């Protein structure tokens, strides 16, 4: 990263929730803190359950465990700083800390998307090629798929961060967001080629996300076709139930992302932008946890067996 960036701007100020009425900030802090803790502890519970319960040592739950790790790290990359700023008057963030936050948020965010795509492929193989499932989804192949998702997330995070922080920032150092959001940061660049950089960043990100979405849709086209060939309604329902939690999370993930990044330009304000961004950074991981915990009967039973009954034994 060029040294001239440091000579012009050495730190940024996160505007975040500064325009909100002061009496609302403690309420938002408590709400987001509870959601953050629930997301953190819930995902740790899922990981511990999968680790303890040998019946869950299958590809689907290996991917779910990796997804829980990515959600924890994505949330940790953004939420603690946001919570601190809600109760603080000091909202500055150094140049290097901002670059790090952008890198890790993109890395873990894209890793999450790639893992959802791999989980869709896992369901496709399990339903459309059940006799070859153990061959196609061997432990070695699953480990390679997980490693590729993390490598892909790292490449995306590094690529976007290097493109953005290669620019020169001058003038205002106020980022109109509660974290180092790429589009808000690009508005502070003082070079004429900023518009082409914005297009480049959007092209890289949208291509990756649309690619993941397309492969998920393709997987479910084949899955639905295979399910419709099952003669009994009970068999169809039982087969489709193994996909419901993953499909719901995919729809939620892309719906919130589309609502935030593809909204019409005229329909937003500083208030709505901040609140809508929290739906993706705080609420989506929180909601994903609830979906996987409640919609997955096998996981729910394992949690109940290994933890709930131990700490909350039934009364005689």
mmCIF file of C-alpha atoms in Angstrom, residues 69-193:
data_model
loop_
_atom_site.group_PDB
_atom_site.id
_atom_site.type_symbol
_atom_site.label_atom_id
_atom_site.label_comp_id
_atom_site.label_asym_id
_atom_site.label_seq_id
_atom_site.Cartn_x
_atom_site.Cartn_y
_atom_site.Cartn_z
ATOM 1 C CA UNK A 69 -16.738 -20.630 11.965
ATOM 2 C CA UNK A 70 -17.082 -18.189 9.056
ATOM 3 C CA UNK A 71 -20.175 -16.596 10.642
ATOM 4 C CA UNK A 72 -18.409 -16.156 13.976
ATOM 5 C CA UNK A 73 -15.364 -14.555 12.343
ATOM 6 C CA UNK A 74 -17.449 -12.341 10.043
ATOM 7 C CA UNK A 75 -19.466 -11.090 13.012
ATOM 8 C CA UNK A 76 -16.348 -10.545 15.136
ATOM 9 C CA UNK A 77 -14.728 -8.546 12.318
ATOM 10 C CA UNK A 78 -17.517 -5.933 12.363
ATOM 11 C CA UNK A 79 -19.847 -6.059 15.368
ATOM 12 C CA UNK A 80 -17.530 -5.419 18.376
ATOM 13 C CA UNK A 81 -16.299 -2.179 16.807
ATOM 14 C CA UNK A 82 -19.879 -1.144 16.020
ATOM 15 C CA UNK A 83 -20.955 -1.838 19.613
ATOM 16 C CA UNK A 84 -18.064 0.182 21.003
ATOM 17 C CA UNK A 85 -18.904 3.144 18.763
ATOM 18 C CA UNK A 86 -22.552 3.101 19.887
ATOM 19 C CA UNK A 87 -21.460 4.069 23.413
ATOM 20 C CA UNK A 88 -18.394 6.133 22.545
ATOM 21 C CA UNK A 89 -17.779 9.609 21.199
ATOM 22 C CA UNK A 90 -14.418 8.550 19.745
ATOM 23 C CA UNK A 91 -15.150 7.029 16.333
ATOM 24 C CA UNK A 92 -11.746 7.200 14.641
ATOM 25 C CA UNK A 93 -10.107 4.158 13.052
ATOM 26 C CA UNK A 94 -6.554 4.032 11.738
ATOM 27 C CA UNK A 95 -5.755 3.522 8.078
ATOM 28 C CA UNK A 96 -4.281 0.060 8.718
ATOM 29 C CA UNK A 97 -7.150 -1.017 11.019
ATOM 30 C CA UNK A 98 -9.656 0.040 8.357
ATOM 31 C CA UNK A 99 -7.824 -1.979 5.700
ATOM 32 C CA UNK A 100 -7.728 -4.994 8.018
ATOM 33 C CA UNK A 101 -11.439 -4.743 8.771
ATOM 34 C CA UNK A 102 -12.286 -4.534 5.080
ATOM 35 C CA UNK A 103 -10.067 -7.523 4.272
ATOM 36 C CA UNK A 104 -11.485 -9.762 7.005
ATOM 37 C CA UNK A 105 -15.114 -8.771 6.392
ATOM 38 C CA UNK A 106 -14.781 -9.556 2.676
ATOM 39 C CA UNK A 107 -12.793 -12.719 3.341
ATOM 40 C CA UNK A 108 -15.273 -14.225 5.791
ATOM 41 C CA UNK A 109 -18.290 -12.899 3.877
ATOM 42 C CA UNK A 110 -17.229 -14.533 0.613
ATOM 43 C CA UNK A 111 -16.138 -17.697 2.418
ATOM 44 C CA UNK A 112 -19.703 -17.859 3.771
ATOM 45 C CA UNK A 113 -21.131 -17.553 0.242
ATOM 46 C CA UNK A 114 -18.760 -20.191 -1.145
ATOM 47 C CA UNK A 115 -19.647 -22.574 1.689
ATOM 48 C CA UNK A 116 -23.369 -22.163 0.976
ATOM 49 C CA UNK A 117 -22.620 -23.064 -2.644
ATOM 50 C CA UNK A 118 -20.668 -26.177 -1.563
ATOM 51 C CA UNK A 119 -23.495 -27.188 0.778
ATOM 52 C CA UNK A 120 -25.898 -26.946 -2.161
ATOM 53 C CA UNK A 121 -23.598 -29.230 -4.160
ATOM 54 C CA UNK A 122 -23.530 -31.660 -1.218
ATOM 55 C CA UNK A 123 -27.342 -31.846 -1.213
ATOM 56 C CA UNK A 124 -27.332 -32.329 -4.991
ATOM 57 C CA UNK A 125 -24.930 -35.299 -4.758
ATOM 58 C CA UNK A 126 -26.828 -36.817 -1.793
ATOM 59 C CA UNK A 127 -30.199 -36.711 -3.593
ATOM 60 C CA UNK A 128 -29.299 -37.108 -7.269
ATOM 61 C CA UNK A 129 -26.352 -39.531 -6.912
ATOM 62 C CA UNK A 130 -26.894 -41.336 -3.582
ATOM 63 C CA UNK A 131 -24.969 -44.471 -4.620
ATOM 64 C CA UNK A 132 -21.855 -42.425 -5.424
ATOM 65 C CA UNK A 133 -22.170 -40.073 -2.447
ATOM 66 C CA UNK A 134 -19.449 -41.719 -0.336
ATOM 67 C CA UNK A 135 -17.066 -41.640 -3.298
ATOM 68 C CA UNK A 136 -17.783 -38.072 -4.445
ATOM 69 C CA UNK A 137 -17.931 -36.675 -0.903
ATOM 70 C CA UNK A 138 -15.081 -38.564 0.739
ATOM 71 C CA UNK A 139 -13.390 -36.961 3.784
ATOM 72 C CA UNK A 140 -10.444 -35.902 1.612
ATOM 73 C CA UNK A 141 -12.707 -34.330 -1.017
ATOM 74 C CA UNK A 142 -14.734 -32.522 1.670
ATOM 75 C CA UNK A 143 -11.562 -31.147 3.264
ATOM 76 C CA UNK A 144 -10.410 -29.925 -0.156
ATOM 77 C CA UNK A 145 -13.763 -28.217 -0.784
ATOM 78 C CA UNK A 146 -13.636 -26.450 2.591
ATOM 79 C CA UNK A 147 -10.021 -25.401 1.993
ATOM 80 C CA UNK A 148 -10.970 -24.027 -1.435
ATOM 81 C CA UNK A 149 -13.794 -21.928 0.047
ATOM 82 C CA UNK A 150 -11.423 -20.369 2.584
ATOM 83 C CA UNK A 151 -8.749 -19.830 -0.074
ATOM 84 C CA UNK A 152 -11.335 -18.253 -2.374
ATOM 85 C CA UNK A 153 -12.554 -15.974 0.403
ATOM 86 C CA UNK A 154 -8.980 -14.920 1.167
ATOM 87 C CA UNK A 155 -8.283 -14.129 -2.490
ATOM 88 C CA UNK A 156 -11.475 -12.066 -2.775
ATOM 89 C CA UNK A 157 -10.706 -10.168 0.428
ATOM 90 C CA UNK A 158 -7.126 -9.460 -0.629
ATOM 91 C CA UNK A 159 -8.134 -8.454 -4.160
ATOM 92 C CA UNK A 160 -10.795 -5.938 -3.086
ATOM 93 C CA UNK A 161 -8.683 -4.502 -0.254
ATOM 94 C CA UNK A 162 -5.638 -3.994 -2.490
ATOM 95 C CA UNK A 163 -7.730 -2.341 -5.206
ATOM 96 C CA UNK A 164 -9.350 0.083 -2.753
ATOM 97 C CA UNK A 165 -6.315 0.946 -0.628
ATOM 98 C CA UNK A 166 -4.122 1.443 -3.656
ATOM 99 C CA UNK A 167 -6.049 4.690 -4.146
ATOM 100 C CA UNK A 168 -5.089 8.014 -2.605
ATOM 101 C CA UNK A 169 -7.460 9.398 0.053
ATOM 102 C CA UNK A 170 -7.562 13.117 0.734
ATOM 103 C CA UNK A 171 -9.954 15.817 1.931
ATOM 104 C CA UNK A 172 -12.717 14.513 4.186
ATOM 105 C CA UNK A 173 -11.895 11.457 6.287
ATOM 106 C CA UNK A 174 -15.479 10.763 7.396
ATOM 107 C CA UNK A 175 -16.805 7.339 6.360
ATOM 108 C CA UNK A 176 -20.607 7.482 6.347
ATOM 109 C CA UNK A 177 -20.991 3.994 7.729
ATOM 110 C CA UNK A 178 -20.375 2.097 10.987
ATOM 111 C CA UNK A 179 -17.513 0.055 9.498
ATOM 112 C CA UNK A 180 -15.054 0.387 6.613
ATOM 113 C CA UNK A 181 -17.644 -0.209 3.921
ATOM 114 C CA UNK A 182 -16.080 -0.342 0.473
ATOM 115 C CA UNK A 183 -18.497 1.986 -1.356
ATOM 116 C CA UNK A 184 -18.495 4.562 1.463
ATOM 117 C CA UNK A 185 -14.695 4.485 1.503
ATOM 118 C CA UNK A 186 -14.349 4.893 -2.260
ATOM 119 C CA UNK A 187 -16.256 8.187 -2.025
ATOM 120 C CA UNK A 188 -13.271 9.614 -0.127
ATOM 121 C CA UNK A 189 -10.744 8.827 -2.850
ATOM 122 C CA UNK A 190 -9.341 11.889 -4.604
ATOM 123 C CA UNK A 191 -8.373 10.350 -7.941
ATOM 124 C CA UNK A 192 -10.222 10.752 -11.229
ATOM 125 C CA UNK A 193 -10.337 7.001 -11.848
#
